[in-house]
Coordinates of C-alpha atoms in Angstrom, one line a residue:
X229 CA -16.4 -6.0 10.6
X230 CA -17.7 -4.9 14.0
X231 CA -21.5 -5.0 13.9
X232 CA -23.4 -1.8 14.4
X233 CA -20.3 0.5 14.1
X234 CA -20.5 1.6 10.5
X235 CA -23.2 2.0 7.9
X236 CA -23.5 2.7 4.2
X237 CA -25.2 6.0 3.3
X238 CA -25.7 8.3 0.3
X239 CA -22.8 10.8 0.4
X240 CA -23.7 14.1 -1.2
X241 CA -22.0 14.4 -4.6
X242 CA -19.9 11.3 -4.1
X243 CA -22.3 8.4 -4.5
X244 CA -22.2 6.0 -1.6
X245 CA -20.1 6.5 1.5
X246 CA -19.4 5.0 4.9
X247 CA -20.3 6.7 8.2
X248 CA -19.9 6.1 11.9
X249 CA -22.9 5.0 14.0
X250 CA -20.9 5.6 17.2
X251 CA -18.5 8.2 18.4
X252 CA -14.8 7.2 18.0
X253 CA -11.6 8.5 19.6
X254 CA -8.3 8.6 17.7
X255 CA -6.8 5.1 17.5
X256 CA -10.1 3.1 17.7
X257 CA -10.4 0.1 15.5
X258 CA -13.5 0.7 13.3
X259 CA -13.3 -2.4 11.1
X260 CA -11.3 -5.5 10.5
X261 CA -11.8 -7.1 7.1
X262 CA -10.7 -10.2 5.3
X263 CA -10.3 -9.9 1.5
X264 CA -12.8 -11.0 -1.1
X265 CA -9.7 -12.0 -3.1
X266 CA -6.0 -11.0 -2.9
X267 CA -2.7 -12.0 -4.3
X268 CA 1.0 -11.4 -3.6
X269 CA 2.6 -8.9 -6.0
X270 CA 5.1 -10.2 -8.6
X271 CA 7.8 -8.2 -6.9
X272 CA 7.4 -10.0 -3.6
X273 CA 7.0 -13.5 -5.0
X274 CA 9.0 -16.0 -3.1
X275 CA 9.6 -13.6 -0.2
X276 CA 6.2 -13.7 1.5
X277 CA 3.6 -16.4 2.1
X278 CA 0.8 -16.6 -0.5
X279 CA -1.7 -17.2 2.2
X280 CA -0.9 -14.9 5.1
X281 CA 1.3 -12.4 3.2
X282 CA 3.9 -12.5 6.0
X283 CA 7.6 -12.4 5.3
X284 CA 9.4 -15.6 5.9
X285 CA 13.0 -16.7 5.0
X286 CA 12.1 -20.3 4.5
X287 CA 9.0 -20.9 2.5
X288 CA 7.5 -24.2 1.3
X289 CA 7.0 -24.3 -2.5
X290 CA 3.9 -25.6 -4.2
X291 CA 5.0 -29.0 -5.7
X292 CA 2.7 -28.5 -8.7
X293 CA 3.3 -25.0 -10.1
X294 CA 6.6 -24.4 -8.2
X295 CA 5.6 -20.7 -7.9
X296 CA 3.3 -20.3 -4.9
X297 CA 5.1 -20.4 -1.5
X298 CA 3.8 -20.9 2.0
X299 CA 5.0 -20.5 5.6
X300 CA 4.0 -24.1 6.5
X301 CA 1.6 -26.9 5.6
X302 CA -1.3 -25.1 7.5
X303 CA -1.0 -22.0 5.3
X304 CA -0.7 -24.3 2.2
X305 CA -3.9 -26.2 3.1
X306 CA -5.8 -23.0 3.8
X307 CA -4.7 -21.5 0.5
X308 CA -5.5 -24.6 -1.6
X309 CA -9.1 -23.5 -2.3
X310 CA -8.0 -20.3 -3.9
X311 CA -4.8 -21.7 -5.5
X312 CA -5.9 -25.0 -7.0
X313 CA -7.4 -23.6 -10.2
X314 CA -4.8 -20.9 -10.8
X315 CA -2.1 -23.5 -10.1
X316 CA -2.6 -25.1 -13.5
X317 CA -2.9 -21.7 -15.2
X318 CA 0.5 -20.5 -13.7
X319 CA 2.1 -23.7 -14.9
X320 CA 0.6 -23.4 -18.4
X321 CA 2.1 -20.0 -19.1
X322 CA 5.7 -20.7 -17.9
X323 CA 8.2 -19.0 -18.0
X324 CA 5.9 -16.0 -18.3
X325 CA 4.1 -14.7 -15.2
X326 CA 0.8 -12.7 -15.3
X327 CA 0.6 -9.1 -14.2
X328 CA -0.7 -8.6 -10.6
X329 CA -4.1 -7.4 -11.8
X330 CA -4.5 -10.4 -14.1
X331 CA -3.7 -12.9 -11.3
X332 CA -6.1 -11.1 -9.0
X333 CA -8.9 -11.0 -11.6
X334 CA -8.3 -14.7 -12.3
X335 CA -8.9 -15.5 -8.6
X336 CA -12.0 -13.3 -8.7
X337 CA -13.4 -15.1 -11.7
X338 CA -12.8 -18.5 -10.1
X339 CA -14.5 -17.3 -6.9
X340 CA -17.5 -15.9 -8.8
X341 CA -17.9 -19.2 -10.8
X342 CA -17.8 -21.3 -7.6
X343 CA -19.4 -19.0 -5.1
X344 CA -22.9 -19.4 -3.7
X345 CA -22.9 -17.6 -0.3
X346 CA -21.9 -14.0 0.2
X347 CA -18.4 -13.4 1.5
X348 CA -18.0 -11.6 4.9
X349 CA -16.1 -8.8 3.2
X350 CA -19.4 -8.0 1.3
X351 CA -21.4 -7.3 4.4
X352 CA -22.1 -3.6 3.6
X353 CA -21.3 -3.6 -0.1
X354 CA -21.1 -6.6 -2.4
X355 CA -18.7 -7.3 -5.4
X356 CA -21.7 -6.7 -7.8
X357 CA -22.3 -3.3 -6.2
X358 CA -18.8 -2.1 -6.9
X359 CA -18.6 0.9 -9.3
X360 CA -16.6 0.4 -12.5
X361 CA -16.7 4.1 -13.8
X362 CA -16.3 2.7 -17.3
X363 CA -18.1 5.7 -19.0
X364 CA -15.6 8.1 -17.3
X365 CA -12.4 6.2 -18.0
X366 CA -10.0 7.7 -20.6
X367 CA -9.6 5.9 -23.9
X368 CA -6.0 5.1 -23.0
X369 CA -7.2 3.5 -19.7
X370 CA -9.9 1.5 -21.6
X371 CA -7.3 0.3 -24.1
X372 CA -5.1 -0.9 -21.2
X373 CA -8.0 -2.8 -19.7
X374 CA -8.9 -4.5 -23.0
X375 CA -5.3 -5.6 -23.3
X376 CA -5.4 -7.1 -19.7
X377 CA -8.7 -8.9 -20.5
X378 CA -7.0 -10.6 -23.5
X379 CA -4.0 -11.5 -21.3
X380 CA -6.4 -13.0 -18.8
X381 CA -8.1 -15.1 -21.5
X382 CA -4.7 -16.7 -22.4
X383 CA -3.9 -17.2 -18.7
X384 CA -7.2 -18.9 -17.9
X385 CA -7.6 -21.1 -21.0
X386 CA -6.4 -24.4 -19.4
X387 CA -9.1 -24.1 -16.8
X388 CA -11.8 -22.3 -18.7
X389 CA -12.0 -23.1 -22.4
X390 CA -13.1 -19.6 -23.4
X391 CA -12.9 -16.9 -20.8
X392 CA -15.2 -14.7 -22.8
X393 CA -17.9 -17.3 -23.0
X394 CA -18.3 -17.5 -19.2
X395 CA -21.6 -17.1 -17.4
X396 CA -23.4 -14.2 -18.9
X397 CA -23.1 -12.4 -15.5
X398 CA -19.3 -12.3 -15.7
X399 CA -18.0 -9.4 -17.8
X400 CA -14.2 -9.6 -17.7
X401 CA -13.7 -6.0 -18.9
X402 CA -16.1 -4.7 -16.2
X403 CA -14.2 -6.7 -13.6
X404 CA -10.9 -5.1 -14.6
X405 CA -12.5 -1.7 -14.4
X406 CA -13.9 -2.5 -10.9
X407 CA -10.5 -3.7 -9.8
X408 CA -8.8 -0.5 -11.1
X409 CA -11.0 1.8 -9.0
X410 CA -11.6 -0.4 -5.9
X411 CA -8.4 -2.4 -5.4
X412 CA -6.3 -1.9 -2.2
X413 CA -2.5 -2.2 -2.2
X414 CA -1.7 -4.5 0.8
X415 CA 1.4 -3.3 2.7
X416 CA 3.3 -4.9 5.5
X417 CA 3.7 -3.1 8.9
X418 CA 6.5 -1.0 7.5
X419 CA 4.3 0.2 4.6
X420 CA 6.1 -1.7 1.9
X421 CA 3.8 -3.1 -0.8
X422 CA 3.4 -6.9 -0.6
X423 CA 0.0 -7.6 -2.3
X424 CA -3.2 -6.4 -3.9
X425 CA -6.6 -7.2 -2.7
X426 CA -10.3 -6.4 -3.0
X427 CA -12.3 -5.6 0.2
X428 CA -15.8 -4.6 -1.2
X429 CA -17.3 -3.1 2.0
X430 CA -14.2 -1.0 2.4
X431 CA -14.6 0.4 -1.1
X432 CA -17.4 2.5 0.4
X433 CA -14.7 4.7 2.0
X434 CA -14.4 8.0 0.1
X435 CA -11.2 9.9 -0.4
X436 CA -9.8 13.0 1.3
X437 CA -6.2 14.3 1.1
X438 CA -6.6 15.0 4.9
X439 CA -8.6 12.0 6.1
X440 CA -10.0 11.1 9.5
X441 CA -9.1 7.4 9.2
X442 CA -6.1 5.3 8.1
X443 CA -5.9 1.7 6.8
X444 CA -3.0 -0.6 7.8
X445 CA -2.7 -4.3 7.3
X446 CA -1.8 -7.2 9.5
X447 CA -1.0 -9.9 7.0
X448 CA -3.9 -9.9 4.6
X449 CA -6.3 -8.5 7.1
X450 CA -7.3 -4.8 6.6
X451 CA -7.6 -2.7 9.7
X452 CA -9.5 0.6 9.6
X453 CA -8.6 3.0 12.4
X454 CA -9.7 6.5 13.3
X455 CA -7.0 9.1 13.6
X456 CA -9.2 11.9 14.8
X457 CA -12.3 12.3 17.0
X458 CA -15.2 11.1 14.9
X459 CA -18.8 12.1 15.7
X460 CA -22.0 10.0 15.2
X461 CA -23.1 10.3 11.6
X462 CA -19.7 11.7 10.4
X463 CA -18.4 10.3 7.1
X464 CA -15.2 8.2 7.3
X465 CA -12.5 9.1 4.8
X466 CA -9.1 7.6 3.8
X467 CA -6.5 8.8 1.3
X468 CA -6.4 6.8 -1.9
X469 CA -3.0 8.1 -3.0
X470 CA 0.4 8.9 -1.8
X471 CA 0.0 12.4 -0.3
X472 CA 3.6 13.5 -1.1
X473 CA 2.5 15.3 -4.3
X474 CA 1.5 18.9 -5.1
X475 CA -2.3 19.5 -5.4
X476 CA -2.3 19.5 -9.3
X477 CA -0.5 16.1 -9.4
X478 CA -2.9 14.6 -6.8
X479 CA -5.8 15.8 -8.9
X480 CA -4.4 14.4 -12.1
X481 CA -3.8 11.0 -10.4
X482 CA -7.3 10.8 -8.8
X483 CA -8.9 11.8 -12.1
X484 CA -7.0 9.2 -14.1
X485 CA -7.5 6.2 -11.8
X486 CA -10.7 7.1 -9.8
X487 CA -12.5 9.5 -12.2
X488 CA -13.2 12.3 -9.7
X489 CA -11.7 15.6 -8.6
X490 CA -10.9 16.2 -4.9
X491 CA -12.3 19.3 -3.3
X492 CA -10.9 18.8 0.2
X493 CA -9.6 21.8 2.1
X494 CA -5.9 20.9 1.3
X495 CA -6.7 20.9 -2.4
X496 CA -8.7 24.1 -2.2
X497 CA -6.1 26.1 -0.3
X498 CA -3.0 24.3 -1.9
X499 CA -1.3 25.4 1.3
X500 CA 1.6 22.9 1.2
X501 CA 2.4 23.3 -2.5
X502 CA 4.9 26.2 -1.9
X503 CA 7.0 24.1 0.5
X504 CA 6.7 21.0 -1.7
X505 CA 8.2 22.7 -4.7
X506 CA 10.6 25.1 -2.8
X507 CA 14.0 25.8 -4.5
X508 CA 15.2 25.9 -8.0
X509 CA 12.8 24.2 -10.5
X510 CA 15.6 23.0 -12.8
X511 CA 17.3 21.2 -9.8
X512 CA 14.1 19.4 -8.5
X513 CA 13.0 18.4 -12.0
X514 CA 16.4 16.6 -12.5
X515 CA 16.0 14.9 -9.2
X516 CA 12.4 13.9 -9.9
X517 CA 13.4 12.2 -13.2
X518 CA 16.3 10.4 -11.5
X519 CA 14.2 9.1 -8.6
X520 CA 11.4 7.9 -10.9
X521 CA 13.9 5.7 -12.8
X522 CA 15.3 3.9 -9.7
X523 CA 13.0 0.9 -10.1
X524 CA 13.6 -2.1 -7.8
X525 CA 17.3 -2.7 -7.1
X526 CA 18.1 -6.3 -5.9
X527 CA 21.9 -6.8 -5.9
X528 CA 24.6 -5.1 -3.9
X529 CA 26.0 -3.7 -7.1
X530 CA 22.7 -2.1 -8.1
X531 CA 22.3 -0.6 -4.6
X532 CA 25.8 0.9 -4.9
X533 CA 24.9 2.5 -8.3
X534 CA 21.7 4.0 -6.7
X535 CA 23.7 5.4 -3.7
X536 CA 26.3 6.9 -6.1
X537 CA 23.6 8.6 -8.1
X538 CA 21.9 9.9 -4.9
X539 CA 25.2 11.2 -3.5
X540 CA 26.1 13.0 -6.7
X541 CA 22.7 14.7 -6.9
X542 CA 22.7 15.7 -3.2
X543 CA 26.2 17.2 -3.6
X544 CA 25.2 19.1 -6.8
X545 CA 22.1 20.5 -5.3
X546 CA 23.2 21.2 -1.7
X547 CA 22.5 24.9 -2.0
X548 CA 19.6 25.0 -4.4
X549 CA 17.0 22.9 -2.6
X550 CA 15.7 22.7 1.0
X551 CA 15.1 19.3 2.6
X552 CA 11.3 20.1 2.5
X553 CA 11.3 19.9 -1.3
X554 CA 9.4 16.7 -1.9
X555 CA 11.8 15.4 -4.7
X556 CA 14.8 16.1 -2.5
X557 CA 13.0 14.3 0.3
X558 CA 12.4 11.3 -2.0
X559 CA 16.1 11.4 -2.9
X560 CA 17.1 11.3 0.8
X561 CA 14.8 8.4 1.4
X562 CA 16.3 6.6 -1.6
X563 CA 19.8 7.2 -0.2
X564 CA 18.8 6.0 3.2
X565 CA 17.3 2.8 1.7
X566 CA 20.5 2.2 -0.3
X567 CA 22.7 2.6 2.8
X568 CA 20.5 0.2 4.8
X569 CA 20.7 -2.4 2.0
X570 CA 24.5 -1.9 1.9
X571 CA 24.6 -2.1 5.8
X572 CA 26.2 1.4 6.0
X573 CA 24.2 2.3 9.1
X574 CA 26.0 5.5 10.1
X575 CA 25.4 7.1 6.6
X576 CA 21.8 5.8 6.6
X577 CA 21.2 7.6 9.9
X578 CA 22.5 10.9 8.5
X579 CA 20.1 10.8 5.6
X580 CA 17.2 9.5 7.8
X581 CA 17.6 12.3 10.3
X582 CA 17.2 14.9 7.5
X583 CA 13.9 13.4 6.5
X584 CA 12.2 13.8 9.9
X585 CA 11.4 17.5 9.8
X586 CA 9.8 17.3 6.3
X587 CA 7.9 14.1 7.3
X588 CA 6.5 16.1 10.3
X589 CA 5.4 18.9 7.9
X590 CA 3.7 16.7 5.3
X591 CA 2.3 13.8 7.3
X592 CA -0.3 14.9 9.8
X593 CA 0.1 14.1 13.5
X594 CA -1.1 10.5 13.1
X595 CA 0.2 9.0 9.9
X596 CA 1.6 5.5 9.6
X597 CA 4.4 6.6 7.2
X598 CA 5.7 9.1 9.7
X599 CA 5.6 6.5 12.5
X600 CA 7.5 4.0 10.4
X601 CA 10.1 6.6 9.4
X602 CA 10.7 7.5 13.1
X603 CA 11.0 3.8 13.9
X604 CA 13.6 3.3 11.1
X605 CA 15.7 6.2 12.4
X606 CA 15.4 4.9 16.0
X607 CA 16.7 1.5 14.8
X608 CA 19.6 3.2 13.1
X609 CA 20.4 5.2 16.3
X610 CA 20.3 1.9 18.2
X611 CA 22.9 0.4 15.8
X612 CA 25.2 3.3 16.6
X613 CA 24.7 2.7 20.4
X614 CA 23.0 6.1 20.6
X615 CA 20.6 4.7 23.2
X616 CA 19.1 7.9 24.8
X617 CA 18.5 9.4 21.3
X618 CA 17.1 6.1 20.0
X619 CA 14.7 5.8 22.9
X620 CA 13.4 9.4 22.4
X621 CA 12.8 8.7 18.6
X622 CA 11.1 5.3 19.3
X623 CA 8.8 6.9 21.9
X624 CA 7.7 9.4 19.3
X625 CA 7.1 6.5 16.8
X626 CA 5.1 4.6 19.5
X627 CA 2.9 7.6 20.3
X628 CA 1.8 7.7 16.6
X629 CA 1.7 3.9 16.0
X630 CA -0.6 3.1 19.0
X631 CA -3.1 5.2 17.1
X632 CA -2.4 4.2 13.5
X633 CA -1.5 0.5 14.0
X634 CA -2.9 -0.3 17.5
X635 CA -1.0 -1.6 20.5
X636 CA -1.5 -5.3 19.5
X637 CA -0.1 -4.9 15.9
X638 CA 3.0 -7.0 15.3
X639 CA 5.1 -4.0 14.2
X640 CA 4.2 -2.2 17.5
X641 CA 5.4 -5.4 19.4
X642 CA 8.7 -5.2 17.5
X643 CA 8.9 -1.5 18.5
X644 CA 8.4 -2.3 22.1
X645 CA 11.2 -4.9 22.0
X646 CA 13.5 -2.4 20.5
X647 CA 12.6 0.2 23.2
X648 CA 13.5 -2.4 25.8
X649 CA 16.9 -3.1 24.2
X650 CA 17.6 0.6 24.3
X651 CA 16.7 0.8 28.0
X652 CA 18.9 -2.2 28.7
X653 CA 21.8 -0.6 26.7
X654 CA 21.5 2.5 28.9

């Protein structure tokens, strides 16, 4: 974290917050943070390195647990400190595998038991400072956390005889509650989830549905960047949730997981709700249900089933919903993903192009998701030898990405290479 750039302060009505000590222009890097603890998601296991969280086709496997995988011996050595105790735990519960939050909390417990000095990610706010909001959690959420605490006890028992008889300072239920409200989903440059992590100082950032900062990741490192002009003393905000939801859904989501209601301008005016839910309600409800059930297709056959479902729904609802309807937009995204996975580039491009206008409407001028979508469409245009069009699309992506990701981010480097290929093709 850059010294003297940010400070903790009492944010009116929101507890603590983070504010700027210097003016910042759009695209400035305000903070770079390593995690207090993090882990790969179960879904990405075996596809990304456990240490640096980067994708790699050929990963080395831990010879003990046969589960953790690494880029090379350097990553494996660096990871050993945080893997050595969980290694036995993972082995002991085979063939089962713990939920992501259990594995993360396991790592936190080992860290708390062995830690003496403060971690750099606790510079402005320590792990013990994190809010758990236990009093405000619903009974259903509390019950879920109790269940996770029991799962953790079984998972840790080979290393710790009784996980509930730990040091008096370690309250497992409290840790799960803290993780629920303070955990970050770690995504790769293309905004696909690869891990979960805790960055205590960054938990000071409060939420807005129309924020002045964004968070992107480079491996496991969290990068906080401004997307607007920020004045001295101005509070820094990020969005905690996917913004492609009507106001009432966003409020419900924030209340359930983070125990507060958002009163930002977007929520007060509900200005985009009409566009989000445009068209026939019966049609979008059917699409919403279908998209929710898609899950995580792996095989070609599963992707073909997803594409067939998308095509049928798109044909049936061609006249009843505009592309700006958020559920139709999610369906177009789903169809595009299916085509990309089936290497049907031309069809993927047709779906991708239809998403660009709604993305421009819902994702403010500098939003990483809009930049990534433009880059995907630009790549598809490149596969079809549409070099002038691809170059135009990639330039739009670059103009956003240099603000959201920064010019030295690995994804921006990939984008530059693609632009050069288009120029060469012309």
